[in-house]
Structure formats: structure tokens, C-alpha cells
XYZ file of C-alpha atoms in Angstrom:
485
model
C -112.298 -23.924 -31.794
C -114.032 -22.399 -28.804
C -117.622 -23.611 -29.165
C -120.542 -22.258 -27.108
C -123.635 -24.460 -27.014
C -126.917 -22.621 -26.338
C -129.660 -25.116 -25.456
C -132.924 -25.524 -23.570
C -132.061 -29.097 -22.404
C -128.982 -31.076 -21.445
C -129.104 -34.791 -20.362
C -129.115 -36.048 -17.697
C -129.672 -32.734 -15.902
C -132.936 -31.617 -17.547
C -134.481 -33.107 -20.651
C -137.675 -34.132 -22.296
C -136.277 -35.856 -25.374
C -133.640 -36.049 -28.086
C -132.555 -32.393 -27.760
C -131.320 -33.075 -24.204
C -129.574 -36.321 -25.335
C -127.681 -34.479 -28.148
C -126.593 -31.669 -25.949
C -125.473 -33.983 -23.230
C -123.438 -36.154 -25.638
C -122.171 -34.196 -28.664
C -119.939 -31.806 -26.479
C -118.056 -34.887 -25.079
C -117.270 -36.059 -28.592
C -116.213 -32.620 -29.679
C -113.948 -32.366 -26.617
C -112.255 -35.556 -27.754
C -111.494 -33.854 -31.064
C -109.773 -31.033 -29.260
C -112.414 -28.359 -29.212
C -113.082 -26.140 -26.120
C -116.742 -26.454 -25.407
C -118.956 -24.416 -23.047
C -122.664 -24.968 -22.531
C -125.293 -22.534 -21.556
C -128.688 -23.673 -20.398
C -131.527 -22.382 -18.180
C -131.485 -23.340 -14.451
C -134.815 -25.028 -14.278
C -136.231 -26.448 -11.108
C -135.595 -29.904 -12.626
C -131.881 -29.000 -13.136
C -131.551 -27.778 -9.562
C -133.198 -30.979 -8.201
C -131.052 -33.228 -10.317
C -127.835 -31.494 -9.206
C -128.942 -31.654 -5.541
C -129.764 -35.385 -5.779
C -126.499 -36.217 -7.670
C -124.281 -34.101 -5.384
C -122.675 -32.434 -8.343
C -121.007 -29.200 -7.161
C -122.462 -25.891 -8.323
C -121.045 -22.451 -7.626
C -122.083 -18.874 -8.552
C -119.777 -17.183 -11.003
C -120.870 -13.536 -10.683
C -123.099 -11.337 -8.578
C -126.697 -11.425 -9.914
C -126.841 -9.314 -13.065
C -129.675 -7.285 -14.556
C -130.303 -8.166 -18.216
C -131.959 -5.227 -19.902
C -133.175 -4.905 -23.506
C -135.885 -2.963 -25.406
C -137.649 -1.790 -22.285
C -137.528 -5.189 -20.675
C -135.327 -6.418 -17.915
C -134.808 -9.465 -15.721
C -132.244 -10.627 -13.246
C -129.804 -13.534 -14.141
C -127.641 -15.413 -11.782
C -124.813 -17.318 -13.504
C -124.035 -20.676 -11.964
C -121.212 -23.092 -12.931
C -121.169 -26.889 -12.874
C -119.599 -29.579 -15.059
C -121.302 -31.848 -17.553
C -121.413 -35.079 -15.497
C -118.395 -37.257 -15.852
C -116.312 -34.460 -17.670
C -114.654 -31.165 -17.073
C -116.832 -29.428 -19.672
C -118.464 -26.377 -18.074
C -122.204 -25.841 -17.985
C -123.183 -22.271 -17.244
C -126.729 -22.190 -15.852
C -128.832 -19.051 -16.176
C -131.049 -18.756 -13.114
C -134.135 -16.744 -12.834
C -136.941 -18.078 -10.590
C -139.751 -16.396 -12.423
C -138.798 -17.928 -15.767
C -137.388 -21.261 -14.788
C -138.612 -22.306 -11.301
C -141.742 -24.236 -12.628
C -143.094 -27.711 -12.304
C -142.367 -28.605 -15.858
C -139.550 -27.495 -18.067
C -141.808 -26.009 -20.735
C -144.703 -24.834 -18.429
C -146.293 -21.968 -20.367
C -148.129 -19.220 -18.415
C -149.915 -18.161 -21.600
C -149.709 -15.115 -23.792
C -146.110 -14.483 -24.999
C -144.572 -16.173 -21.892
C -142.788 -18.978 -23.789
C -141.228 -16.544 -26.181
C -140.197 -14.114 -23.492
C -138.465 -16.674 -21.313
C -136.294 -17.727 -24.223
C -135.585 -14.320 -25.423
C -134.374 -13.623 -21.942
C -132.248 -16.697 -22.153
C -130.647 -15.615 -25.433
C -129.967 -12.108 -24.107
C -128.358 -13.724 -20.968
C -126.189 -16.050 -23.034
C -124.797 -12.898 -24.772
C -124.282 -11.057 -21.520
C -122.629 -14.088 -19.951
C -120.148 -14.338 -22.710
C -119.328 -10.701 -22.273
C -119.027 -10.830 -18.416
C -117.009 -14.102 -18.371
C -114.825 -13.043 -21.364
C -115.920 -15.960 -23.590
C -115.227 -15.176 -27.200
C -116.813 -17.980 -29.254
C -115.491 -19.078 -32.598
C -118.655 -20.940 -33.089
C -122.093 -20.503 -31.389
C -124.083 -23.668 -31.792
C -127.790 -22.962 -31.216
C -130.409 -25.681 -30.838
C -134.093 -25.518 -31.751
C -136.421 -22.398 -31.631
C -135.511 -21.574 -28.024
C -132.125 -20.225 -29.216
C -133.028 -19.384 -32.802
C -132.787 -15.567 -32.148
C -128.997 -15.834 -31.302
C -127.997 -15.923 -35.022
C -130.215 -12.955 -35.596
C -128.608 -10.956 -32.725
C -125.187 -11.803 -34.193
C -126.343 -10.424 -37.547
C -127.848 -7.352 -36.043
C -124.778 -5.802 -34.610
C -122.989 -8.242 -32.176
C -120.313 -9.056 -34.659
C -119.299 -5.392 -34.383
C -118.252 -5.979 -30.822
C -114.947 -7.288 -29.525
C -116.482 -10.319 -27.879
C -118.285 -11.595 -30.961
C -116.116 -10.191 -33.829
C -115.246 -13.643 -35.148
C -118.208 -15.566 -33.986
C -120.078 -17.626 -36.585
C -123.269 -19.681 -35.930
C -124.654 -23.155 -36.530
C -128.396 -23.702 -35.980
C -129.648 -27.312 -35.431
C -133.312 -28.196 -35.932
C -134.338 -31.093 -33.653
C -137.979 -30.923 -34.497
C -139.238 -28.535 -37.110
C -142.795 -28.829 -35.835
C -142.010 -26.620 -32.763
C -141.224 -23.116 -34.071
C -141.854 -20.744 -31.108
C -144.629 -18.935 -32.974
C -146.171 -15.712 -31.563
C -148.287 -12.832 -32.722
C -146.886 -9.719 -34.429
C -147.298 -7.824 -31.135
C -144.494 -9.869 -29.718
C -141.816 -8.554 -32.187
C -141.163 -5.505 -29.807
C -139.958 -8.089 -27.166
C -137.033 -9.117 -29.284
C -135.361 -5.734 -29.141
C -134.529 -5.922 -32.844
C -134.664 -3.182 -35.489
C -137.781 -3.038 -37.553
C -135.833 -4.233 -40.560
C -136.102 -7.712 -39.014
C -139.916 -7.695 -39.147
C -139.952 -8.743 -42.795
C -140.477 -11.950 -44.812
C -136.755 -12.484 -45.080
C -136.412 -12.452 -41.274
C -138.806 -13.000 -38.433
C -142.161 -12.417 -40.141
C -143.956 -15.376 -41.619
C -147.425 -14.787 -43.039
C -148.045 -12.137 -40.340
C -146.708 -14.339 -37.510
C -143.408 -14.084 -35.584
C -141.371 -17.203 -36.334
C -138.120 -17.521 -34.461
C -137.321 -20.936 -36.185
C -137.549 -19.348 -39.572
C -135.181 -16.541 -38.581
C -132.648 -18.888 -37.093
C -132.608 -20.908 -40.391
C -132.140 -17.729 -42.402
C -129.444 -16.010 -40.371
C -127.319 -18.923 -39.145
C -124.158 -19.526 -41.153
C -124.935 -23.192 -41.383
C -128.102 -25.136 -40.537
C -128.255 -28.830 -39.613
C -130.894 -31.336 -38.674
C -130.719 -34.693 -37.016
C -130.742 -37.144 -39.926
C -130.214 -37.084 -43.656
C -133.619 -38.343 -44.522
C -135.320 -35.791 -42.221
C -133.350 -33.037 -44.006
C -134.846 -34.182 -47.300
C -138.278 -34.646 -45.842
C -138.512 -31.171 -44.323
C -138.024 -29.664 -47.739
C -141.383 -31.111 -48.861
C -144.782 -29.691 -48.218
C -145.832 -32.782 -46.305
C -143.173 -32.540 -43.646
C -141.910 -28.961 -43.878
C -144.402 -27.620 -41.306
C -144.777 -24.495 -43.415
C -141.044 -23.810 -43.800
C -140.331 -26.191 -46.712
C -139.820 -23.231 -49.024
C -137.410 -21.582 -46.634
C -135.372 -24.746 -46.272
C -135.276 -25.311 -50.035
C -134.004 -21.715 -50.350
C -131.097 -22.380 -47.976
C -130.420 -25.980 -49.126
C -126.869 -24.907 -49.917
C -126.172 -24.545 -46.236
C -128.585 -27.257 -44.871
C -127.204 -30.624 -43.851
C -128.638 -33.782 -42.153
C -126.253 -35.297 -39.567
C -127.421 -38.387 -37.871
C -127.462 -38.311 -34.122
C -125.334 -40.640 -32.072
C -125.783 -42.316 -28.739
C -123.524 -42.502 -25.697
C -122.011 -45.960 -26.194
C -120.623 -45.992 -22.756
C -123.887 -45.458 -20.965
C -125.653 -47.756 -23.454
C -123.473 -50.881 -23.381
C -125.083 -54.230 -22.488
C -121.634 -55.588 -21.615
C -121.124 -53.143 -18.743
C -124.635 -51.564 -18.022
C -125.002 -51.537 -14.268
C -128.838 -51.364 -14.617
C -129.075 -54.863 -16.120
C -129.554 -58.181 -14.249
C -127.200 -59.899 -16.652
C -124.454 -58.557 -19.008
C -123.886 -59.725 -22.578
C -122.271 -58.723 -25.874
C -122.136 -59.961 -29.469
C -120.184 -63.077 -28.531
C -122.435 -63.987 -25.630
C -125.775 -63.066 -27.091
C -127.350 -66.054 -25.494
C -127.060 -64.339 -22.048
C -129.661 -61.727 -23.303
C -132.264 -64.514 -22.536
C -131.493 -64.081 -18.837
C -132.667 -60.455 -19.143
C -135.807 -61.457 -20.880
C -136.601 -63.925 -18.015
C -136.049 -61.096 -15.491
C -138.108 -58.549 -17.417
C -141.083 -60.894 -17.731
C -140.919 -61.680 -14.093
C -140.904 -57.951 -13.256
C -143.827 -57.473 -15.660
C -145.758 -60.354 -14.124
C -145.820 -62.249 -17.469
C -144.956 -65.937 -17.968
C -141.677 -66.722 -19.686
C -141.746 -68.895 -22.833
C -138.669 -69.103 -24.988
C -140.827 -69.532 -28.087
C -142.895 -66.342 -27.461
C -141.462 -63.061 -28.697
C -141.620 -60.050 -26.393
C -142.288 -56.824 -28.312
C -141.599 -53.619 -26.459
C -142.477 -50.000 -26.730
C -140.670 -47.112 -24.930
C -142.020 -43.642 -25.875
C -143.881 -40.508 -25.175
C -147.519 -41.288 -25.711
C -148.333 -38.730 -28.381
C -149.811 -39.063 -31.947
C -146.484 -38.304 -33.639
C -145.280 -41.664 -32.384
C -147.947 -43.634 -34.306
C -150.100 -45.008 -31.546
C -153.089 -44.571 -33.812
C -151.535 -47.305 -35.989
C -150.726 -49.688 -33.147
C -153.687 -49.603 -30.804
C -156.299 -50.984 -33.323
C -154.032 -54.107 -34.029
C -152.378 -54.644 -30.665
C -154.785 -57.200 -29.291
C -154.756 -59.113 -32.606
C -150.963 -59.449 -32.347
C -151.298 -60.582 -28.679
C -153.699 -63.228 -29.755
C -151.389 -64.212 -32.572
C -148.750 -65.121 -29.982
C -146.868 -62.022 -28.923
C -146.220 -60.515 -25.508
C -146.027 -56.759 -25.121
C -144.211 -54.594 -22.611
C -144.887 -50.865 -22.862
C -143.438 -47.918 -20.956
C -144.512 -44.307 -21.509
C -146.662 -41.400 -20.617
C -148.375 -38.568 -22.406
C -151.862 -38.002 -23.840
C -154.496 -39.386 -21.426
C -156.569 -41.016 -24.102
C -153.597 -43.049 -25.252
C -152.683 -43.971 -21.773
C -156.225 -45.160 -21.136
C -156.421 -47.158 -24.384
C -153.196 -48.988 -23.595
C -154.149 -49.702 -19.938
C -157.562 -51.088 -21.087
C -155.803 -53.436 -23.461
C -153.435 -54.537 -20.705
C -156.407 -55.134 -18.351
C -158.156 -57.296 -20.989
C -154.914 -59.319 -21.664
C -153.156 -59.646 -18.293
C -151.189 -62.678 -19.376
C -149.975 -61.015 -22.541
C -149.482 -57.344 -21.982
C -147.974 -55.057 -19.236
C -148.167 -51.359 -19.429
C -146.254 -48.904 -17.142
C -147.374 -45.273 -17.296
C -144.544 -42.849 -16.641
C -140.888 -42.951 -17.295
C -138.186 -44.928 -15.472
C -134.707 -44.808 -16.956
C -133.528 -47.968 -15.234
C -136.630 -49.861 -16.418
C -136.108 -48.617 -19.919
C -132.559 -50.133 -19.846
C -134.056 -53.462 -18.673
C -136.696 -53.442 -21.336
C -134.116 -52.812 -24.171
C -132.050 -55.695 -22.795
C -134.971 -58.084 -22.267
C -137.238 -57.564 -25.222
C -136.919 -59.220 -28.664
C -138.364 -56.407 -30.668
C -139.224 -52.709 -30.321
C -142.116 -50.918 -32.010
C -141.450 -47.330 -33.479
C -144.279 -46.771 -35.875
C -143.697 -42.944 -35.947
C -145.711 -40.693 -38.178
C -142.512 -38.642 -38.414
C -139.262 -39.004 -36.548
C -136.439 -36.442 -37.113
C -133.885 -38.860 -35.889
C -134.992 -41.155 -32.977
C -132.605 -42.756 -30.513
C -134.697 -45.657 -29.142
C -134.017 -47.754 -32.216
C -130.223 -47.231 -31.725
C -130.496 -48.243 -28.061
C -132.495 -51.314 -29.057
C -130.026 -52.354 -31.746
C -127.161 -51.993 -29.252
C -128.958 -54.390 -26.973
C -129.821 -56.959 -29.587
C -133.476 -55.920 -29.795
C -134.712 -55.656 -33.364
C -136.755 -52.512 -34.238
C -140.067 -52.499 -36.171
C -140.125 -49.048 -37.682
C -142.027 -46.878 -40.056
C -139.434 -45.854 -42.654
C -139.402 -42.167 -42.016
C -136.681 -39.687 -40.946
C -133.842 -41.103 -38.925
C -135.609 -44.523 -38.662
C -135.018 -44.973 -42.360
C -131.411 -44.025 -41.913
C -130.620 -46.404 -39.108
C -132.739 -49.585 -39.675
C -132.256 -51.898 -42.658
C -135.500 -53.805 -43.082
C -135.245 -57.607 -43.567
C -136.650 -58.611 -46.944
C -135.641 -62.296 -47.030
C -132.754 -61.555 -49.331
C -130.538 -59.258 -47.354
C -129.832 -61.340 -44.288
C -126.224 -60.174 -44.123
C -127.186 -56.488 -43.834
C -130.611 -56.335 -42.362
C -131.154 -55.051 -38.785
C -134.920 -55.000 -38.301
C -138.276 -54.694 -39.852
C -139.975 -51.780 -41.594
C -142.938 -50.442 -43.465
C -143.466 -47.135 -45.514
C -147.136 -46.168 -45.143
C -149.148 -44.716 -42.266
C -151.195 -47.881 -42.068
C -152.174 -50.234 -39.225
C -152.219 -53.042 -41.795
C -148.602 -52.479 -42.800
C -147.522 -52.278 -39.149
C -149.266 -55.522 -38.498
C -147.589 -57.156 -41.442
C -144.153 -55.910 -40.454
C -144.690 -57.222 -36.914
C -145.969 -60.561 -38.242
C -142.863 -60.888 -40.361
C -140.766 -60.216 -37.208
C -142.721 -62.848 -35.315
C -142.253 -65.460 -38.110
C -138.470 -64.837 -38.291
C -138.218 -65.072 -34.541
C -139.078 -68.796 -34.913
C -135.841 -69.350 -36.918
C -132.933 -69.082 -34.495
C -130.262 -68.899 -37.208
C -131.938 -66.044 -38.934
C -132.795 -64.308 -35.598
C -129.269 -64.541 -34.255
C -127.861 -63.160 -37.597
C -130.214 -60.238 -37.436
C -129.355 -59.545 -33.844
C -125.700 -59.712 -34.553
C -125.971 -57.300 -37.442
C -127.755 -54.733 -35.225
C -125.295 -55.032 -32.349
C -122.408 -54.445 -34.790
C -123.823 -51.122 -35.903
C -121.718 -48.037 -34.968
C -123.863 -45.336 -33.643
C -121.225 -43.528 -31.531
C -120.997 -39.798 -31.385
C -117.398 -39.981 -32.647
C -118.671 -40.310 -36.221
C -121.330 -37.574 -35.887
C -118.889 -35.200 -34.168
C -116.556 -35.405 -37.090
C -119.339 -34.343 -39.353
C -120.246 -31.435 -37.103
C -116.624 -30.427 -37.018
C -116.635 -30.134 -40.829
C -119.878 -27.995 -40.627
C -118.092 -25.778 -38.011
C -115.166 -25.315 -40.454
C -117.575 -24.345 -43.241
C -119.269 -21.836 -40.996
C -116.056 -20.187 -39.815
C -114.083 -20.604 -42.969
């Protein structure tokens, strides 16, 4: 099939989280299956800077075009590069007003966020027309591209370019829906028929996410458990009824990871390589990590890590009240992240009070993240909700056992050790939003760390897990066939 990806992020060019990781990896796996993939994304300042730094060639495909709709217009310049390490084309849509900003999602207020992605959707359509791209399948990701299935329904399928095009809409995080007031509907350029409860209107608010769900031929999200959770009032973010209504076309497909980039046997960012058969060499990475962190090495002391955006969703309100108790009980902590200032401050204060036990880096450093995965013994992921999560997969690949709240993709990827399932277990887990339960799960991990036979079995189980995109791509291929069949 000819598959067009429309996405706000692509790793490593410009990303803030899992959306970028998926759209930087899934196209490669689909290409292996024989599909012809083209990616459209905005040409953010961050994308330009990454391409300049990397030396990846970029060229302009067409003279700058005027994109006009519903009394609005903007200029789009179409640029072409390749997804790094592949010949998969990325077509960037450049417009300095919309995308030349200091942050990918910098919002100027009002209806700015909605307008910049309506423009992106219209430019994707125009780009396909001008470049003679006739997709069999339009794969749209998150609310930024949710209007594309609506535009297909509203008349595009009557054109030569999109006559056979069907759509798949993937929800990466249901809590971000692109909401706007009813006055913003005119910006879409759609017929008034689409301002209705079975389209864009949701209790008087414009909701692109809802419309994408309703009008896409198939809908997916990033793990089976999250697909079930989002159909409940607790986790449905106001759209649980909509998702239950379309359950016949709604599927959870677990994300994968790039197993070539994340391979401890070949990772160029590690001080020492290892694999399942040389797991003892992981200890060299632990020594190097602790030296970098300014902490003393002790083979009997477990190092527990955390690599995350510092936001409430990630469960820091569960960890911060118990962190010093765990340090006093014999753990060392290595933390890398940035986000909400009050969380940054709380973690830095704990590190200041416990300089021999805790190191906190504020910010994000990809190379350091690799070294932490390789050098730590465990990884905290006490998320309040987690559509999929990739960090636990990276950790398992590097022989680092996750401590997770059993929600979303965390429940689908980590098998908690219960004392009787040593042959299958890959980490430690707890079900409730409770600091006490997180403390107990961590304590169980620390106790089992003292038993080398148990610990090495758990690490081997984790490293043997298959989280490659090849498996996920085959599931997406089936969804594509259902959408186009």
C-alpha cells in the first residue's frame, strides 16, 4: 500500500514524547513489509536545527504555495528530506509564522493551536495533490491531524487524488484533544453539517479528537489495556461514550522500540557493552554511572533510576513523599527529567539533603539516558496513567527491572514478580495510586536484589522480551487492510 503518515512529531528530528518515537520507527517497519511510506510533518525550528546539525540534506520540492480555505490563507513551502538512516521521504511543511517558535507546541493564545494544525492538515492535502501522491491509507496521529478523516469524508474522496483513500486515526494520549470554542468552527472550512454531536461538536465545544475517532475508518491506540481503560469514565477524558460506540473499529496495538538504536550489545553511547550472555558486564556501566553521578559504588546497593517528564501524570506525587525513606533504607537514586518547576524543586531539595545517595539532573540528555538505562538496577514508572510507555521497554532491554503502576501499556509489558512466577516475571508492580504501594513494590525489588540467582533470572527474562516494531507493524498492516478492504 501507499501509506501517508501525517504527524506533529518525528523522532529524532523533532519530538516531545512517544508520538515522535512511533512516527520515527513504525514507518521503517512498514517499509520492511513492502509498503510505500511518505511522512508529512511541520518544519519546526527544532526540525531545522536538527537537520542543520546532522548534515542531512534537505531540498525544496515546489515553489512556495498559497494554501487557501474558508477565507483563510497561509503560505506553505514543501521541503524534502529522508527519515534518518532510510530512504523514506519526509515532506516538511514550512511556514515561519506557525512553526518557527522556541518550542514545538508554543501557543500564542486564542485559537492559535487549532489554526496552526488546521493549516497543516490543509497543506498535507494540497501537498498530495501537487506532488501526485494518491494514498491508499492516510495514517493520522493525535488531535493535530484528526481533521484529515473529516476532510476525507466531506468531499475529498470525490476527487481523483483521494478517491480510494481510507484513514486510520491513532490516539497517543486521549487527554490532549485540541479543544476550542464554538467560534473556531468556521476556521475548519467544513459545512455546518459537521457542527453536530455526531461530528465536531461536543457539549458546545469544538473537539477535533472526537471527530477523528468518529470519521476514521479504523481507530487505534498504543496498548490493549489503554484501549480498554479509555472506554471507562475514569480514563476516557470525556470521550469514553464515543469510544464505546465505535468499539467495533477501535483496537489497542502495543508500541514497539527501535531495537537497533536500543541494543546494549552495540550501543555506542555506553562505556561497556553487554548482552544476555554477558550480563555481568552491566556492572561496569553501573560503576561508570555512579562515578558520573558523584555517588559511591557498592555492589550490594541497588541503584534505582527515573527518566521522565516531570509532570503529575508520571506519578511523582506518589514518589516524592517516600523517596528519602527508600534512600535511608539502602537505595541510591539517579534521576533525569524536566517539567513542572515545583517537582524539579522538590527533587533537587531531596538530592541536596542526600548527596551521598541521590543525584538529580534537570533537563534531558539522550546519551545520559542511555547510560542510566545501562547502569541502573531498577527504573521507577509510577504513572497515574500511561497510554503505552517506552521507558520500561528500554529498561528491560538493558537488564534494568521496572517498578511500575499497573496501568495502560505498563500493565501490558511488565509482569510483576510475585514469588511464584520467577520463570516469567520481568519487574515489580502495584495497582493503586498509593505512595505506600509504590514503597512496598520498591522494597520488594530491593529485597530480591540481594539474591543474585533470582535477580539474574529476572534480568534475563526482561532482556529476552521482544518489543521490536516488526510485531507491531504486522498488527498495523492488518488494521490497514480492514480500513481499505
